[in-house]
Amino acid sequence: MAEYAAPLHDMRFVLKHVVGLDQVNTLPGCEEVADDVVDAILEEAAKFAGEVLSPLNAIGDRVGAGLKDGAVATPPGFKEAYRQFVENGWGNMSSPAQFGGQGLPSLIATPVEEMWGSANLAFKLCPMLTLGAVEAINHAASPELKQRFLPNMVSGKWTGTMNLTEPQAGSDLSLVRSKAVPQPDGSYCISGDKIFITYGEQDYTENIIHLVLARIEGAPEGVKGISLFVVPKYLPGSDGSPGERNAVKCVSLEHKMGIHASPTAVMAYEGATGYLVGEPHHGLAYMFVMMNAARFGVGLEGVSISERAFQRARDWARERLQGRPLGVAGAPKTAPIIQHPDVKRMLLTMKSCAEATRALAYQVAALLDRSRHHPDDGERRRCQALVDLLIPVVKGWSTEVGIEVASLGIQVHGGMGFIEETGAAQHLRDARISTIYEGTTGIQANDLVGRKVGREGGATMKALLGEMAKLPAALAGSGNPDLQAIGARLSAALAALSRATEWIATLYPTDPGAVAAGSVYYLKLAGFACGGWMMARAARVAAAQLAAGEGDAEFLRAKLVTARFYADHLLPQADAFAEVLVGGGASVKAADEALI
Amino acid sequence: MAEYAAPLHDMRFVLKHVVGLDQVNTLPGCEEVADDVVDAILEEAAKFAGEVLSPLNAIGDRVGAGLKDGAVATPPGFKEAYRQFVENGWGNMSSPAQFGGQGLPSLIATPVEEMWGSANLAFKLCPMLTLGAVEAINHAASPELKQRFLPNMVSGKWTGTMNLTEPQAGSDLSLVRSKAVPQPDGSYCISGDKIFITYGEQDYTENIIHLVLARIEGAPEGVKGISLFVVPKYLPGSDGSPGERNAVKCVSLEHKMGIHASPTAVMAYEGATGYLVGEPHHGLAYMFVMMNAARFGVGLEGVSISERAFQRARDWARERLQGRPLGVAGAPKTAPIIQHPDVKRMLLTMKSCAEATRALAYQVAALLDRSRHHPDDGERRRCQALVDLLIPVVKGWSTEVGIEVASLGIQVHGGMGFIEETGAAQHLRDARISTIYEGTTGIQANDLVGRKVGREGGATMKALLGEMAKLPAALAGSGNPDLQAIGARLSAALAALSRATEWIATLYPTDPGAVAAGSVYYLKLAGFACGGWMMARAARVAAAQLAAGEGDAEFLRAKLVTARFYADHLLPQADAFAEVLVGGGASVKAADEALI
């Protein structure tokens, strides 16, 4: 079976010619990342993803993580892969330089993280969550706590986890009940049960650093009484050794639909020693710092799964011989199924969705870097507003698309897709969690229509729409029929997004319930329209390079074909999403729950 | 965990007030099926589904079917359930009376079969395939073969299978290589390998009757050289005993994504004795007789899964407490999640899709009965044409919808949906095969746009559109705002279907490739529009009964709410499907396979 091959060509094209790598690597603090350095990083990452992580993906699914006497055994090969991953410096790319990280821009780290997710989603979760924990500690903890934990977490010697969920507190963290009792030495005694803790226990490293939400005795009810604690598995000694075992243990692992190699732990804190991060009762705000990054990371999982599922389906469709394609002149009686129009349509849907979600995610990564490093305060704020607007779109839309694409991947395989050995089914099973964890699509959508569009009268979205609206006009005057067709479809999709944005901006203050009833439609509309904008930009560059005789003609022609397909096949949905959003709230409201 | 409860209220409502049970049970040969008989059958079936089959569904998934020394062990409880199923007469409802069956109308058998699929999809496949085999033998075999095999198959003492697929011959049966060599006694010696044989081996019954496609020595190439054979596991003696073991065996079982309790066998025929069914080289035509029934049965699986996934998600959403619903006056701080607008939207999507696919399937069942039993030849032909048109829609659309609905069911559960013990994930894993087996959605769609619409200039679809178009006009004059709104949405959807039909009728003769590239869009468009027609008819009856103070007011109000939701949320897609069909063929054609 073919292993994952990173789409280096498309990654580089988007980085360099669509989202402006050259502008990111002139930002203060990002100057070291010259073009050839980026190329080298991507090539090395592609090797590691294809040669080390991808071959472990199937066995990880088949064997899964197991628990015996409180100790987790990850599937064969995973521990060694993690060791190599850390040794090769892949664990600390984005971590702060102050604690030994490489501090690379998000725009460089993003394609690399995409590769890990394509090659082995279950493996990727461990470094992703460690990075999130590093960011939260670095953001809010005392210098002493940072010094005690961050160097070993940044190096990958120790891993990090996020402990939010409890059986009664899933999406609603106000219901968190875990308790923290102050101790004379300034530490806290932590008790409670946490569920769904990804890599809550593992056999990769000598220590695990848990970030735990809990209530300090006497804290107010609701989200304003939640504090954040560092609770290490072993209490580090001053010599840097892991130290004494803490009173936290993994009591069971969940039996999940997918990502079997990732141990999803039920954790029991039984009077464990914990250290308060930052101020009391500010835990949720600190956790959101790492959740924003984690949400972007999960959105990227949608890109990863789409790419991997597409590659597998395309390779299958090129080899599998069945039937004579309809309406293809001179087609043989038994042709590769990629020649059948419906199979081609499915593959183009998969490919164009992978490319559109990728381009939008990279665009957000570039904005993230500008929001952090741009010298101008106003530009930083402008970029931050766009990042805040688009992260729920990247998270919600890319993962919803990833599930669709993984499901199409099974369909392309026919009956063989339903057989586990083929590998196509794993992608759907793995992908299925991505629209749920780090906030469901509904929660992303409510964040988008509420905090991001409703409360500011749609200002940031309208600014983005103004920017995007310039493109169709430019494409109309290009003289290139493909670009003109793409521009026309994009124009219609942007009109739908504009109409929907106006409707939300107007209605949200008085009827947030009607808006919430259609918020997922708006999220998808925003995703497809913004994805269309990215694809149209890519197509424009491709056409220009082709006309100038630059670049790889076959890649550029493929980009034009895929962008045109996306415009013709995916963008026409936009109007339906707007229509259902605007016209559908009443029938949800009218449905008393007793009638459902 | 709550077991499946058959939606008897909706089933009866659709049967009696929407699709015309009273017209079916006045057809010649159907007169015995009085209303109270139907009620009794549905109630007994509901009990068997809820009390016997549903409790086995989870263990069937967890344990699965196993193979040891060529013998299959089905999961605990399945063999006993099959015994009861047969004893209670559920196995022979639709079988011909001549061989001991009950010969009940399809309209009665259909809701019952829906229940089996909801309660336990993996179990249901065995009687479904047996019935298909019975129909093929009854259609084409000699009186002697019929007498030898049908009584025991009809009684359920023996089961039947369909052996079509070979490793190199999946959707393309012209590639079948299995061989049949004539023997002096008139039988044939069958050799070859067959894969994906559902219940190819089991421990339910003393004998299994395989229907096998193979080529008689010297037969022409392609589909015109394929013949159909009966190959029993044991060669029945004249005394009715199973007799001597035949040279056919199960060499392995597939490891599948879902329907684990259903043994999917790799079968080896090693010089097995087989008996020719009907004429040589006509095998494919005979097989299509049973495939049409099987396609309808698989379409019904979409209904079954949608209903089961909906019930589970609704029950969960009523119990699970999280957060304060947006924009709901007086909502508590922590409410059942069914009150959250986005969760309500998901549940209403699930419910309305279950109801729409059910109503369309029952409509086709009623047409099937008329096509078989109506005294007027012209009416029989008219109904048969509609059945032929709509079976690919029921098969393709209902199963595609079933997958979406099962996936939404997971989403409603949040993180718990990804944990296998919850049960929501099984429905998606089980459903995932339904768009593939008995012909993929692409194959259904090509059948629809080709044989059913393209080749007859859209005549049958235009006749159906003419019939459907009367409804919006009637609803517009109803004075009921819900019905008027439903009528307006339906009218737009029918216009889209009409536009798409004209386009196909015009283009198919000269450019079937462009039509094939969008055929799945057309299939979904036809499904959603016809489903909208069914929901609108149901809403009209509900409104009339409410106005007259007849029936159960809560059920009728719920039906109106669900129909309105379907119109507002599902029907607006219709236009996008038409647009993509008409405007999307070129970009598929332009995509040379090397560019994908």
Short mmCIF file of N, CA and C in Angstrom, two decimals, chain A residues 167-168 170-172 175 196 254-259 314 318 320 322-323 326 334 338-339 341-342 344-345 348 351 404 407 411 414-416 418-421 428-429 432-433 435-436 441-442 489 513 517 520-521 554 558 561 568-569 572 576 579-580 583-584 587-588 591 593-596, chain B residues 167-168 170-172 175 196 254-258 314 318 320 322-323 326 334 338-339 341-342 344-345 348 351 404 407 411 414-416 418-421 428-429 432-433 435-436 441-442 489 513 517 520-521 554 558 561 568-569 572 576 579-580 583-584 587-588 591 593-596:
data_model
loop_
_atom_site.label_atom_id
_atom_site.label_comp_id
_atom_site.label_asym_id
_atom_site.label_seq_id
_atom_site.Cartn_x
_atom_site.Cartn_y
_atom_site.Cartn_z
N PRO A 167 -17.50 14.12 33.39
CA PRO A 167 -18.69 13.43 32.85
C PRO A 167 -19.90 14.36 32.69
N GLN A 168 -20.13 15.23 33.65
CA GLN A 168 -21.29 16.13 33.59
C GLN A 168 -20.95 17.46 32.91
N GLY A 170 -19.30 18.70 29.62
CA GLY A 170 -18.69 18.50 28.31
C GLY A 170 -18.45 19.85 27.67
N SER A 171 -19.38 20.26 26.81
CA SER A 171 -19.25 21.57 26.19
C SER A 171 -19.45 22.69 27.21
N ASP A 172 -20.12 22.38 28.30
CA ASP A 172 -20.46 23.41 29.30
C ASP A 172 -19.51 23.32 30.49
N LEU A 175 -19.95 23.67 34.51
CA LEU A 175 -20.36 22.57 35.38
C LEU A 175 -19.17 21.81 35.99
N PHE A 196 -12.00 11.98 28.69
CA PHE A 196 -11.58 12.36 27.33
C PHE A 196 -10.21 13.04 27.33
N GLU A 254 -10.83 4.96 26.80
CA GLU A 254 -12.08 4.85 26.06
C GLU A 254 -11.90 3.93 24.85
N HIS A 255 -12.98 3.25 24.50
CA HIS A 255 -13.04 2.43 23.29
C HIS A 255 -13.71 3.27 22.21
N LYS A 256 -12.90 3.80 21.30
CA LYS A 256 -13.40 4.83 20.39
C LYS A 256 -13.61 4.33 18.96
N MET A 257 -14.33 5.15 18.21
CA MET A 257 -14.58 4.85 16.81
C MET A 257 -13.30 4.92 15.97
N GLY A 258 -12.42 5.84 16.33
CA GLY A 258 -11.19 6.02 15.56
C GLY A 258 -10.05 6.52 16.44
N ILE A 259 -9.00 7.05 15.79
CA ILE A 259 -7.75 7.45 16.47
C ILE A 259 -7.43 6.49 17.62
N ARG A 314 -7.32 8.40 -5.06
CA ARG A 314 -6.78 8.64 -6.42
C ARG A 314 -5.90 7.47 -6.85
N ARG A 318 -6.70 4.95 -10.05
CA ARG A 318 -5.81 4.82 -11.21
C ARG A 318 -5.50 3.35 -11.53
N ARG A 320 -7.57 0.55 -10.36
CA ARG A 320 -8.73 -0.34 -10.41
C ARG A 320 -9.39 -0.27 -11.79
N GLN A 322 -12.50 -1.20 -14.12
CA GLN A 322 -13.91 -1.63 -14.15
C GLN A 322 -14.67 -0.83 -15.19
N GLY A 323 -15.26 -1.50 -16.16
CA GLY A 323 -16.25 -0.88 -17.04
C GLY A 323 -15.73 0.16 -18.02
N LEU A 326 -18.57 6.35 -19.50
CA LEU A 326 -19.64 6.93 -20.31
C LEU A 326 -19.15 8.19 -21.02
N THR A 334 -12.69 -1.85 -20.56
CA THR A 334 -12.39 -1.94 -19.14
C THR A 334 -11.31 -0.92 -18.84
N ILE A 338 -10.82 5.91 -12.62
CA ILE A 338 -10.62 7.37 -12.59
C ILE A 338 -11.19 8.01 -13.85
N GLN A 339 -11.35 7.22 -14.92
CA GLN A 339 -11.90 7.80 -16.15
C GLN A 339 -13.42 7.92 -16.13
N PRO A 341 -16.85 9.40 -15.30
CA PRO A 341 -17.17 10.78 -14.91
C PRO A 341 -17.53 10.94 -13.43
N ASP A 342 -18.31 10.02 -12.89
CA ASP A 342 -18.73 10.19 -11.49
C ASP A 342 -17.56 9.99 -10.53
N LYS A 344 -14.41 10.60 -11.29
CA LYS A 344 -13.61 11.81 -11.48
C LYS A 344 -14.19 12.97 -10.68
N ARG A 345 -15.52 13.08 -10.73
CA ARG A 345 -16.18 14.14 -9.95
C ARG A 345 -15.89 13.98 -8.46
N LEU A 348 -12.26 14.96 -7.83
CA LEU A 348 -12.06 16.42 -7.93
C LEU A 348 -12.68 17.14 -6.74
N LYS A 351 -10.10 16.58 -4.02
CA LYS A 351 -8.86 17.35 -4.24
C LYS A 351 -9.11 18.84 -4.03
N GLU A 404 -16.67 14.63 5.05
CA GLU A 404 -17.27 14.39 3.74
C GLU A 404 -16.26 13.76 2.78
N SER A 407 -15.42 10.24 3.63
CA SER A 407 -16.52 9.36 3.25
C SER A 407 -16.54 9.12 1.74
N GLN A 411 -16.25 5.73 -0.78
CA GLN A 411 -17.14 5.52 -1.93
C GLN A 411 -16.35 5.21 -3.19
N GLY A 414 -15.45 1.67 -3.57
CA GLY A 414 -16.50 0.67 -3.68
C GLY A 414 -16.46 -0.26 -2.49
N GLY A 415 -16.86 -1.52 -2.71
CA GLY A 415 -16.91 -2.49 -1.61
C GLY A 415 -15.61 -2.59 -0.84
N MET A 416 -14.49 -2.45 -1.52
CA MET A 416 -13.19 -2.55 -0.83
C MET A 416 -13.02 -1.43 0.21
N PHE A 418 -15.09 -0.54 2.34
CA PHE A 418 -15.74 -0.93 3.60
C PHE A 418 -14.91 -1.98 4.34
N ILE A 419 -13.90 -2.53 3.65
CA ILE A 419 -13.03 -3.54 4.26
C ILE A 419 -11.88 -2.81 4.94
N GLU A 420 -11.66 -3.11 6.21
CA GLU A 420 -10.71 -2.31 6.98
C GLU A 420 -9.29 -2.36 6.42
N GLU A 421 -8.89 -3.50 5.88
CA GLU A 421 -7.51 -3.62 5.40
C GLU A 421 -7.17 -2.59 4.33
N LEU A 428 -12.18 7.92 7.71
CA LEU A 428 -13.48 8.42 8.15
C LEU A 428 -13.64 8.24 9.66
N ARG A 429 -13.25 7.07 10.16
CA ARG A 429 -13.38 6.84 11.60
C ARG A 429 -12.50 7.82 12.40
N ARG A 432 -13.93 11.46 12.31
CA ARG A 432 -15.25 11.73 12.88
C ARG A 432 -15.20 12.51 14.20
N ILE A 433 -14.07 12.45 14.91
CA ILE A 433 -13.97 13.20 16.16
C ILE A 433 -13.67 14.69 15.92
N THR A 435 -14.92 17.12 14.27
CA THR A 435 -15.97 18.14 14.36
C THR A 435 -16.53 18.24 15.78
N ILE A 436 -15.95 17.46 16.69
CA ILE A 436 -16.47 17.43 18.06
C ILE A 436 -15.47 18.00 19.06
N THR A 441 -18.85 21.70 15.99
CA THR A 441 -19.14 22.64 14.90
C THR A 441 -20.20 23.65 15.34
N GLY A 442 -21.18 23.19 16.08
CA GLY A 442 -22.21 24.10 16.57
C GLY A 442 -21.63 25.18 17.48
N ARG A 489 -18.66 32.85 -10.35
CA ARG A 489 -19.15 31.98 -9.27
C ARG A 489 -18.76 32.57 -7.90
N GLY A 513 -31.57 33.59 19.04
CA GLY A 513 -32.01 32.20 18.88
C GLY A 513 -32.20 31.84 17.42
N ALA A 517 -29.98 29.09 15.29
CA ALA A 517 -30.58 27.94 14.61
C ALA A 517 -29.94 27.69 13.24
N VAL A 520 -24.65 27.08 11.86
CA VAL A 520 -23.78 26.13 11.15
C VAL A 520 -23.84 26.37 9.64
N TYR A 521 -25.02 26.75 9.15
CA TYR A 521 -25.10 27.10 7.73
C TYR A 521 -24.19 28.29 7.42
N GLU A 554 2.38 21.51 -15.72
CA GLU A 554 1.35 20.51 -15.39
C GLU A 554 0.70 20.83 -14.04
N ALA A 558 -3.20 21.89 -13.56
CA ALA A 558 -4.03 21.15 -12.60
C ALA A 558 -4.68 22.12 -11.61
N VAL A 561 -7.61 23.76 -13.28
CA VAL A 561 -8.72 22.81 -13.42
C VAL A 561 -9.44 22.61 -12.08
N ASP A 568 -17.36 25.71 -9.91
CA ASP A 568 -18.58 25.21 -10.55
C ASP A 568 -19.37 24.24 -9.67
N HIS A 569 -18.67 23.49 -8.83
CA HIS A 569 -19.34 22.42 -8.07
C HIS A 569 -19.57 22.72 -6.59
N PRO A 572 -21.77 26.91 -5.83
CA PRO A 572 -23.21 27.13 -5.95
C PRO A 572 -24.02 26.77 -4.70
N ALA A 576 -27.74 28.49 -1.30
CA ALA A 576 -28.66 27.66 -0.51
C ALA A 576 -28.40 27.84 0.98
N GLU A 579 -29.93 31.09 2.00
CA GLU A 579 -31.38 30.99 1.96
C GLU A 579 -31.92 30.25 3.19
N VAL A 580 -31.25 29.17 3.54
CA VAL A 580 -31.70 28.36 4.67
C VAL A 580 -31.46 29.09 5.99
N GLY A 583 -34.14 31.89 5.97
CA GLY A 583 -35.53 31.44 5.96
C GLY A 583 -35.84 30.31 6.91
N GLY A 584 -34.83 29.81 7.62
CA GLY A 584 -35.05 28.57 8.37
C GLY A 584 -35.21 28.71 9.87
N SER A 587 -38.81 27.88 11.55
CA SER A 587 -39.30 26.51 11.70
C SER A 587 -38.56 25.74 12.79
N VAL A 588 -37.37 26.20 13.17
CA VAL A 588 -36.70 25.59 14.32
C VAL A 588 -37.36 26.10 15.61
N ALA A 591 -40.63 24.54 16.56
CA ALA A 591 -40.63 23.13 16.96
C ALA A 591 -40.43 23.03 18.47
N GLU A 593 -39.94 21.26 21.82
CA GLU A 593 -39.17 20.02 21.95
C GLU A 593 -40.06 18.78 22.10
N ALA A 594 -41.25 18.96 22.61
CA ALA A 594 -42.14 17.80 22.76
C ALA A 594 -42.58 17.26 21.40
N LEU A 595 -42.47 18.09 20.37
CA LEU A 595 -42.92 17.66 19.03
C LEU A 595 -41.81 16.97 18.23
N ILE A 596 -40.60 16.91 18.82
CA ILE A 596 -39.48 16.31 18.08
C ILE A 596 -39.39 14.81 18.38
N PRO B 167 -12.98 -10.85 -7.23
CA PRO B 167 -11.99 -9.81 -6.93
C PRO B 167 -11.82 -8.80 -8.08
N GLN B 168 -11.82 -9.28 -9.32
CA GLN B 168 -11.62 -8.36 -10.45
C GLN B 168 -12.94 -7.84 -11.00
N GLY B 170 -16.19 -6.15 -9.72
CA GLY B 170 -17.01 -5.54 -8.68
C GLY B 170 -18.27 -5.00 -9.31
N SER B 171 -18.25 -3.69 -9.62
CA SER B 171 -19.40 -3.10 -10.29
C SER B 171 -19.53 -3.61 -11.72
N ASP B 172 -18.44 -4.08 -12.29
CA ASP B 172 -18.42 -4.49 -13.70
C ASP B 172 -18.52 -6.01 -13.79
N LEU B 175 -16.76 -8.79 -16.20
CA LEU B 175 -15.46 -9.39 -15.93
C LEU B 175 -15.53 -10.70 -15.14
N PHE B 196 -17.32 -10.92 -1.03
CA PHE B 196 -18.41 -10.07 -0.52
C PHE B 196 -19.74 -10.82 -0.49
N GLU B 254 -14.55 -11.22 5.79
CA GLU B 254 -13.95 -9.89 5.72
C GLU B 254 -14.02 -9.20 7.08
N HIS B 255 -13.02 -8.36 7.34
CA HIS B 255 -12.98 -7.52 8.53
C HIS B 255 -13.50 -6.15 8.10
N LYS B 256 -14.75 -5.85 8.47
CA LYS B 256 -15.43 -4.69 7.90
C LYS B 256 -15.56 -3.53 8.88
N MET B 257 -15.91 -2.39 8.31
CA MET B 257 -16.15 -1.19 9.10
C MET B 257 -17.40 -1.31 9.97
N GLY B 258 -18.39 -2.01 9.46
CA GLY B 258 -19.65 -2.15 10.19
C GLY B 258 -20.36 -3.45 9.86
N ARG B 314 -32.27 11.78 19.82
CA ARG B 314 -33.34 12.52 20.50
C ARG B 314 -33.40 12.13 21.98
N ARG B 318 -32.62 14.74 25.11
CA ARG B 318 -33.62 15.06 26.15
C ARG B 318 -33.05 14.91 27.55
N ARG B 320 -29.46 14.86 28.33
CA ARG B 320 -28.15 15.48 28.55
C ARG B 320 -28.32 16.97 28.87
N GLN B 322 -26.64 20.56 29.42
CA GLN B 322 -25.45 21.38 29.17
C GLN B 322 -25.88 22.78 28.75
N GLY B 323 -25.46 23.79 29.48
CA GLY B 323 -25.55 25.17 29.01
C GLY B 323 -26.95 25.76 28.89
N LEU B 326 -29.48 29.56 23.63
CA LEU B 326 -29.46 30.93 23.12
C LEU B 326 -30.85 31.37 22.70
N THR B 334 -28.79 25.56 32.94
CA THR B 334 -28.35 24.25 32.44
C THR B 334 -29.57 23.51 31.96
N ILE B 338 -31.55 19.39 23.91
CA ILE B 338 -32.56 19.46 22.85
C ILE B 338 -33.09 20.88 22.71
N GLN B 339 -32.94 21.69 23.77
CA GLN B 339 -33.44 23.07 23.70
C GLN B 339 -32.48 24.01 22.96
N PRO B 341 -30.77 25.69 19.98
CA PRO B 341 -31.25 25.78 18.59
C PRO B 341 -30.50 24.89 17.61
N ASP B 342 -29.16 24.82 17.74
CA ASP B 342 -28.42 24.03 16.77
C ASP B 342 -28.67 22.54 16.95
N LYS B 344 -31.47 21.28 18.16
CA LYS B 344 -32.83 21.11 17.64
C LYS B 344 -32.82 21.02 16.11
N ARG B 345 -32.03 21.88 15.50
CA ARG B 345 -31.91 21.86 14.04
C ARG B 345 -31.39 20.50 13.56
N LEU B 348 -34.16 17.92 14.02
CA LEU B 348 -35.23 18.08 13.02
C LEU B 348 -34.77 17.66 11.64
N LYS B 351 -35.02 13.88 11.84
CA LYS B 351 -36.41 13.41 11.86
C LYS B 351 -37.09 13.61 10.51
N GLU B 404 -25.66 10.62 6.28
CA GLU B 404 -25.65 11.98 6.84
C GLU B 404 -26.33 12.01 8.21
N SER B 407 -24.37 10.31 10.88
CA SER B 407 -23.24 11.16 11.28
C SER B 407 -23.72 12.30 12.18
N GLN B 411 -22.88 13.56 16.12
CA GLN B 411 -22.63 14.97 16.46
C GLN B 411 -23.49 15.42 17.64
N GLY B 414 -22.07 14.66 20.92
CA GLY B 414 -20.79 15.23 21.31
C GLY B 414 -19.74 14.14 21.48
N GLY B 415 -18.80 14.36 22.40
CA GLY B 415 -17.70 13.40 22.60
C GLY B 415 -18.19 11.99 22.86
N MET B 416 -19.32 11.84 23.54
CA MET B 416 -19.84 10.51 23.83
C MET B 416 -20.21 9.77 22.55
N PHE B 418 -18.48 9.51 19.95
CA PHE B 418 -17.28 8.88 19.39
C PHE B 418 -16.88 7.64 20.19
N ILE B 419 -17.51 7.48 21.36
CA ILE B 419 -17.22 6.32 22.22
C ILE B 419 -18.16 5.19 21.81
N GLU B 420 -17.59 4.03 21.52
CA GLU B 420 -18.41 2.97 20.93
C GLU B 420 -19.56 2.52 21.83
N GLU B 421 -19.36 2.51 23.13
CA GLU B 421 -20.40 2.02 24.03
C GLU B 421 -21.71 2.79 23.89
N LEU B 428 -23.41 4.81 12.06
CA LEU B 428 -22.66 5.34 10.91
C LEU B 428 -21.81 4.25 10.27
N ARG B 429 -21.16 3.44 11.10
CA ARG B 429 -20.32 2.38 10.53
C ARG B 429 -21.17 1.37 9.76
N ARG B 432 -22.52 2.85 6.40
CA ARG B 432 -21.56 3.27 5.37
C ARG B 432 -21.52 2.34 4.16
N ILE B 433 -21.95 1.08 4.33
CA ILE B 433 -21.96 0.16 3.18
C ILE B 433 -23.18 0.38 2.29
N THR B 435 -24.53 2.79 0.67
CA THR B 435 -24.41 3.51 -0.61
C THR B 435 -23.51 2.75 -1.59
N ILE B 436 -23.03 1.60 -1.18
CA ILE B 436 -22.10 0.85 -2.03
C ILE B 436 -22.72 -0.45 -2.53
N THR B 441 -24.01 4.53 -5.34
CA THR B 441 -24.85 5.69 -5.67
C THR B 441 -24.59 6.17 -7.09
N GLY B 442 -23.33 6.13 -7.50
CA GLY B 442 -22.99 6.52 -8.87
C GLY B 442 -23.67 5.62 -9.90
N ARG B 489 -41.95 26.43 -1.28
CA ARG B 489 -40.63 25.77 -1.34
C ARG B 489 -40.68 24.56 -2.28
N GLY B 513 -21.57 11.78 -21.28
CA GLY B 513 -20.49 11.97 -20.30
C GLY B 513 -20.74 13.16 -19.40
N ALA B 517 -21.41 13.03 -15.34
CA ALA B 517 -20.58 13.76 -14.37
C ALA B 517 -21.43 14.38 -13.27
N VAL B 520 -25.16 12.11 -9.94
CA VAL B 520 -25.46 11.98 -8.50
C VAL B 520 -26.20 13.22 -7.99
N TYR B 521 -25.84 14.39 -8.54
CA TYR B 521 -26.59 15.60 -8.15
C TYR B 521 -28.06 15.45 -8.54
N GLU B 554 -51.24 15.95 18.79
CA GLU B 554 -49.81 16.18 18.99
C GLU B 554 -49.01 15.59 17.82
N ALA B 558 -46.86 17.78 15.15
CA ALA B 558 -45.46 17.44 14.92
C ALA B 558 -45.21 17.21 13.43
N VAL B 561 -44.96 20.56 11.74
CA VAL B 561 -43.69 21.21 12.09
C VAL B 561 -42.53 20.59 11.30
N ASP B 568 -38.23 24.24 4.57
CA ASP B 568 -37.37 25.42 4.76
C ASP B 568 -35.88 25.08 4.77
N HIS B 569 -35.53 23.88 5.23
CA HIS B 569 -34.12 23.56 5.43
C HIS B 569 -33.54 22.61 4.40
N PRO B 572 -34.33 23.98 -0.14
CA PRO B 572 -33.54 25.00 -0.85
C PRO B 572 -32.26 24.48 -1.51
N ALA B 576 -29.42 24.39 -6.01
CA ALA B 576 -27.96 24.22 -6.12
C ALA B 576 -27.63 22.94 -6.87
N GLU B 579 -28.20 23.58 -10.50
CA GLU B 579 -27.19 24.49 -11.01
C GLU B 579 -25.86 23.76 -11.25
N VAL B 580 -25.48 22.92 -10.29
CA VAL B 580 -24.21 22.21 -10.40
C VAL B 580 -24.27 21.14 -11.49
N GLY B 583 -24.24 23.21 -14.79
CA GLY B 583 -23.03 24.02 -15.01
C GLY B 583 -21.72 23.31 -14.71
N GLY B 584 -21.79 22.07 -14.24
CA GLY B 584 -20.56 21.45 -13.74
C GLY B 584 -19.93 20.39 -14.62
N SER B 587 -16.29 21.18 -16.29
CA SER B 587 -15.06 21.17 -15.50
C SER B 587 -14.64 19.75 -15.11
N VAL B 588 -15.57 18.81 -15.17
CA VAL B 588 -15.16 17.40 -14.98
C VAL B 588 -14.49 16.89 -16.25
N ALA B 591 -10.95 17.96 -16.84
CA ALA B 591 -9.92 17.44 -15.94
C ALA B 591 -9.36 16.14 -16.50
N GLU B 593 -7.21 12.98 -16.54
CA GLU B 593 -6.91 12.21 -15.33
C GLU B 593 -5.50 12.46 -14.81
N ALA B 594 -4.59 12.84 -15.70
CA ALA B 594 -3.21 13.10 -15.25
C ALA B 594 -3.15 14.34 -14.36
N LEU B 595 -4.17 15.19 -14.46
CA LEU B 595 -4.16 16.44 -13.68
C LEU B 595 -4.81 16.26 -12.31
N ILE B 596 -5.33 15.07 -12.03
CA ILE B 596 -6.04 14.87 -10.76
C ILE B 596 -5.05 14.39 -9.69
#
